[in-house]
Amino acid sequence: MRAFGLMLLSVCWMGLQTASAQDCGEVVCEGQLNVNLQDDCSAVLTLASAAPGFDCAATVVVEDGEGADNVIQGCGTYKFVVTADNDPNNNCWGYITAEDKQPPVLETCPDDVRGWNTYNYGFQEFVCNDIDKLLLDGPATYKLDADGNLIEGSISSKHAKWLFKHVTGYATFTDNCGDITVTVTDEVVYGYDPDCDDVTIRRKFTAVDACKALQSPDVCYQDIYITKPSLEDVYCPKDAELSCEDDIKLDAKGNPHPDETGYPWLYQAFDVDYVKGEDDWEDYEHKAYLNGIFCNLGASYTDGERIVVCEGTYKIVRTWEILDWCTKEVYECKQTIKVGDYEAPEVACEDVDYDNDGHKDLRTYSTGPYDCTAAFHVPMPAVEDNCSSWEVLTEIVGFSTDGPVVATIAPGASRYVSGIPLGCHFIKYTVTDACGNKEVIFCAFQVEDLVEPIAVCDDDLNVSIGGQGLARVYADDIDEGSSDNCGPIRIEVRRRVLIEDYECLDMFDYDGDGEVIDDELQLSVQFGDPDGDGVGQEFY
C-alpha cells in the first residue's frame, strides 16, 4: 500500500464511483485528503480523487457512520477504503477531512423592546429598577439546529430561558451543517444624567457553528429601553375603611399607618417579589408602592383633624404629595380614611346550672304564693363590644319568639317584672351600640307553679255513728278553706284503719317486727280516675 501527499479533492455529486479497465495493477490511495462541505453539509469522494490513476472498476466507501457509500456527511476526519471490484484483496485506504467553510447565517433578530405583555395587566413599560430583572447574570448560551429551531433544554440559565420565552425574545441563525451555539451578552448604556435619563440594555447575539466553531459575521443587537416613571403614572391609594375592633398599626401621630391604608403606587413590568427564573409570574400584581424612594419619585403625607362620627368611629382626610425630582413637579391627591365600629355587639344568654352537673339548664321562675304569675329580676345578657358603649332593651315575649310582648324594660330602667304567666317564654334582648349597630337574641325560660297548695282542715271533727254502726265522712266535712295560688285544687280524705283481727294480715307487717300489732292499716279509694280505667284506685 502506498499513500501520497495532501491534495484538494474536487467535488461532484454522484453515487458509488466505479471504473472499468483491465489489468490496472495495484490500487494506490491518497493518504490524506481535504474537502469543503456543500450547502447540504455533504460531499462525494470520487475514485479519481481517492485513488488517482486506477482505471479499473472499484468501490469507494467513507466510514462516516452514515452508511457504506462514498458520500461524506458532516464535518470531521474520516477513513475511506478503495476496493477493486475484480479482486477484494486489492484495496487501499486513507483519510479525508471534511470542513465546513460556511458560517451560520442570521435568520431573525428580536425587535427592540420597551415593555412586555403581562399576564393580567396588559402591556407594561420597563421602569427604573426593572433593569435588575432584565439583565442577564452573565453571558448566556443556547443551541439551535440547522434550521434555526431552538433545541429544548439548551438555554444555559432559568432566568435567560424565562426572559427569552416571555419577555424579550431571542435571535435565530441557520447553518448548512447542523447545531449552532448562540452566545448572548448584555451591556448597560446610561444617559447623561443617570438619575433621570433612560437606560438602555444593549443585548448582543453571536453564533458559531458546531464543526469548526466558525463565527457568523452576522451579529444581532437588541435594545431594551428602561424609562423613568412620571407623575402621570402614579395612582393615589383608594379610600380606606378600618374596623376599630382590629389591631391597627398607627403612625407617630396616632393615626392609621399607611401600611394599613395603602400608599400611592404605579405599575411596573415586574413585581417587587419577582424571583429570577421563576414561572409563577402569572400571580404577580406588577405594582410598585411609594413607601420610600422609588426611582425619581418620593411620597409624603399629612393628616387633617379627626372628624368624629360616633363613639369609636372617626374620619380623617390624608393628603399625599408625590415629588418628581427630575422635573421638580409635585402631584397631590387626597385619601379619606374611616375607622369605624361596623360590627354589632356580641351578645349571649347568661346560663344557669341548677343541679351543678356541668350542663346548662332551662332558666326557671316560680309563681308567687298569692297569684299564678311570676315576678322576678330579669338578668342582663353577656355583652362584648370593643369600640363603643351600648344599651339593652329587654322584652318578655310570651310562648314563642314571635309571641306577644308581656313586659318591657327600657335601657337603664329597673329590671324587675311581674305578672308573667305560666308557660315557656323568651327574654328578647336588643343590644344597640353607640354607632347604631344592633344585635337581637332570644333567651328561653319557663314559669312553673312550684308553690304547694295550702291545706286547711277541721282538726276537731266529731262524727255520729248511725244505727248500723257506720258513718261517712266526706272531704267537704273536713276542708276549712284549703286553697292554691294557681287554680282548682283536689281534696282527698281517707281514714286510718286499726284491725283487731290480724289473721292473714302478714302482708301488713310494715315495721318488719314479725307482727302487725300497732301497725296502721290504710285502705281508701282515690278521688277520680287517674289511670283512666273507669275504676277508682284502692290502696291501703
Tab-separated table of C-alpha atoms in Angstrom, residues 68-225:
chain	number	residue	atom	x	y	z
A	68	ALA	CA	-21.468	2.319	3.395
A	69	ASP	CA	-21.070	4.738	0.482
A	70	ASN	CA	-18.766	7.435	-0.827
A	71	VAL	CA	-20.893	10.359	0.421
A	72	ILE	CA	-19.360	12.355	3.289
A	73	GLN	CA	-21.990	13.520	5.798
A	74	GLY	CA	-20.912	16.298	8.163
A	75	CYS	CA	-17.595	17.757	9.130
A	76	GLY	CA	-14.737	15.748	10.599
A	77	THR	CA	-11.898	13.410	9.596
A	78	TYR	CA	-12.979	10.014	8.292
A	79	LYS	CA	-11.229	6.905	6.981
A	80	PHE	CA	-12.017	5.817	3.414
A	81	VAL	CA	-11.339	2.459	1.694
A	82	VAL	CA	-10.993	1.755	-2.059
A	83	THR	CA	-11.511	-1.886	-3.170
A	84	ALA	CA	-11.082	-3.224	-6.712
A	85	ASP	CA	-14.284	-4.849	-7.890
A	86	ASN	CA	-12.486	-7.796	-9.537
A	87	ASP	CA	-10.265	-8.535	-6.547
A	88	PRO	CA	-11.416	-7.823	-2.963
A	89	ASN	CA	-7.846	-8.278	-1.782
A	90	ASN	CA	-6.702	-5.412	-3.985
A	91	ASN	CA	-7.526	-2.394	-1.808
A	92	CYS	CA	-6.085	0.651	-0.089
A	93	TRP	CA	-7.181	3.251	2.486
A	94	GLY	CA	-6.589	6.835	3.533
A	95	TYR	CA	-8.177	9.727	5.461
A	96	ILE	CA	-10.293	12.619	4.336
A	97	THR	CA	-11.031	15.754	6.350
A	98	ALA	CA	-14.400	17.406	5.622
A	99	GLU	CA	-14.554	21.085	6.531
A	100	ASP	CA	-17.495	23.474	6.786
A	101	LYS	CA	-16.356	26.807	5.432
A	102	GLN	CA	-19.824	28.416	5.614
A	103	PRO	CA	-20.560	30.319	8.863
A	104	PRO	CA	-24.049	30.491	10.428
A	105	VAL	CA	-26.442	32.946	8.832
A	106	LEU	CA	-28.631	35.307	10.881
A	107	GLU	CA	-32.260	34.411	10.309
A	108	THR	CA	-34.203	36.655	12.743
A	109	CYS	CA	-33.183	39.331	15.225
A	110	PRO	CA	-35.652	40.208	18.007
A	111	ASP	CA	-37.190	43.666	17.930
A	112	ASP	CA	-36.160	46.360	20.347
A	113	VAL	CA	-38.482	46.356	23.373
A	114	ARG	CA	-39.789	48.926	25.877
A	115	GLY	CA	-42.048	46.597	27.868
A	116	TRP	CA	-43.968	43.376	27.632
A	117	ASN	CA	-47.485	41.987	27.770
A	118	THR	CA	-48.024	40.858	31.333
A	119	TYR	CA	-50.443	38.091	32.205
A	120	ASN	CA	-53.173	40.118	33.922
A	121	TYR	CA	-52.193	43.775	33.487
A	122	GLY	CA	-51.651	44.203	29.752
A	123	PHE	CA	-48.602	45.886	28.273
A	124	GLN	CA	-46.314	47.444	30.883
A	125	GLU	CA	-43.228	49.502	30.134
A	126	PHE	CA	-39.919	48.767	31.817
A	127	VAL	CA	-39.155	51.326	34.539
A	128	CYS	CA	-36.043	52.037	36.600
A	129	ASN	CA	-35.447	49.071	38.882
A	130	ASP	CA	-36.802	46.634	36.284
A	131	ILE	CA	-33.231	46.688	34.990
A	132	ASP	CA	-32.225	44.140	37.626
A	133	LYS	CA	-34.858	41.734	36.332
A	134	LEU	CA	-33.887	42.225	32.670
A	135	LEU	CA	-30.114	41.918	32.944
A	136	LEU	CA	-28.597	38.505	32.445
A	137	ASP	CA	-26.402	37.290	35.280
A	138	GLY	CA	-23.593	36.813	32.761
A	139	PRO	CA	-23.132	35.528	29.218
A	140	ALA	CA	-25.913	33.107	28.353
A	141	THR	CA	-25.917	30.476	25.629
A	142	TYR	CA	-28.430	28.385	23.770
A	143	LYS	CA	-28.340	25.979	20.821
A	144	LEU	CA	-30.217	25.890	17.524
A	145	ASP	CA	-30.481	23.142	14.943
A	146	ALA	CA	-29.533	23.702	11.305
A	147	ASP	CA	-32.953	25.165	10.531
A	148	GLY	CA	-32.805	27.657	13.402
A	149	ASN	CA	-35.102	25.786	15.787
A	150	LEU	CA	-34.309	26.068	19.489
A	151	ILE	CA	-33.017	22.817	20.942
A	152	GLU	CA	-35.045	22.037	24.046
A	153	GLY	CA	-33.143	22.349	27.309
A	154	SER	CA	-30.161	24.117	25.749
A	155	ILE	CA	-30.589	27.570	27.342
A	156	SER	CA	-27.880	27.914	29.955
A	157	SER	CA	-29.910	29.529	32.784
A	158	LYS	CA	-33.506	29.570	34.049
A	159	HIS	CA	-33.515	33.363	34.052
A	160	ALA	CA	-32.427	33.598	30.411
A	161	LYS	CA	-34.968	30.953	29.433
A	162	TRP	CA	-37.770	32.882	31.131
A	163	LEU	CA	-36.771	36.212	29.534
A	164	PHE	CA	-36.357	34.774	26.040
A	165	LYS	CA	-39.668	32.925	26.219
A	166	HIS	CA	-41.919	35.550	27.815
A	167	VAL	CA	-40.332	38.994	27.582
A	168	THR	CA	-37.599	39.830	25.070
A	169	GLY	CA	-37.380	37.006	22.543
A	170	TYR	CA	-34.120	35.715	21.041
A	171	ALA	CA	-32.161	35.641	17.772
A	172	THR	CA	-32.170	32.675	15.378
A	173	PHE	CA	-29.452	31.563	12.959
A	174	THR	CA	-29.268	28.823	10.333
A	175	ASP	CA	-26.294	26.773	9.194
A	176	ASN	CA	-25.641	24.223	6.489
A	177	CYS	CA	-24.057	21.782	8.917
A	178	GLY	CA	-26.175	21.495	11.993
A	179	ASP	CA	-26.129	22.701	15.539
A	180	ILE	CA	-25.345	26.339	16.275
A	181	THR	CA	-24.300	27.804	19.606
A	182	VAL	CA	-25.560	31.338	20.264
A	183	THR	CA	-23.928	33.474	22.949
A	184	VAL	CA	-25.838	36.388	24.494
A	185	THR	CA	-24.189	39.272	26.368
A	186	ASP	CA	-25.575	42.487	27.869
A	187	GLU	CA	-24.137	45.978	28.003
A	188	VAL	CA	-25.790	48.750	30.044
A	189	VAL	CA	-25.791	52.185	28.413
A	190	TYR	CA	-26.615	55.097	30.720
A	191	GLY	CA	-27.696	58.570	29.685
A	192	TYR	CA	-26.001	61.852	30.532
A	193	ASP	CA	-27.881	62.031	33.857
A	194	PRO	CA	-28.056	58.505	35.302
A	195	ASP	CA	-30.703	59.569	37.849
A	196	CYS	CA	-33.143	60.960	35.302
A	197	ASP	CA	-32.273	59.752	31.796
A	198	ASP	CA	-33.475	56.493	30.311
A	199	VAL	CA	-31.236	53.439	30.457
A	200	THR	CA	-30.629	51.018	27.591
A	201	ILE	CA	-29.574	47.393	27.799
A	202	ARG	CA	-27.826	46.521	24.532
A	203	ARG	CA	-28.155	42.788	24.081
A	204	LYS	CA	-25.735	41.124	21.657
A	205	PHE	CA	-26.285	37.756	19.945
A	206	THR	CA	-23.349	35.974	18.261
A	207	ALA	CA	-23.319	32.488	16.741
A	208	VAL	CA	-20.754	29.791	15.968
A	209	ASP	CA	-21.260	26.505	14.188
A	210	ALA	CA	-20.597	23.080	15.638
A	211	CYS	CA	-17.999	21.963	13.100
A	212	LYS	CA	-15.201	24.421	13.443
A	213	ALA	CA	-16.657	26.988	15.850
A	214	LEU	CA	-16.814	29.210	12.797
A	215	GLN	CA	-18.347	32.508	13.904
A	216	SER	CA	-21.089	34.123	11.919
A	217	PRO	CA	-20.233	37.539	10.533
A	218	ASP	CA	-23.826	38.450	11.297
A	219	VAL	CA	-24.270	39.955	14.766
A	220	CYS	CA	-27.719	40.720	16.203
A	221	TYR	CA	-28.244	43.655	18.560
A	222	GLN	CA	-31.402	44.215	20.564
A	223	ASP	CA	-32.001	47.383	22.575
A	224	ILE	CA	-34.089	47.121	25.753
A	225	TYR	CA	-35.266	50.564	26.896
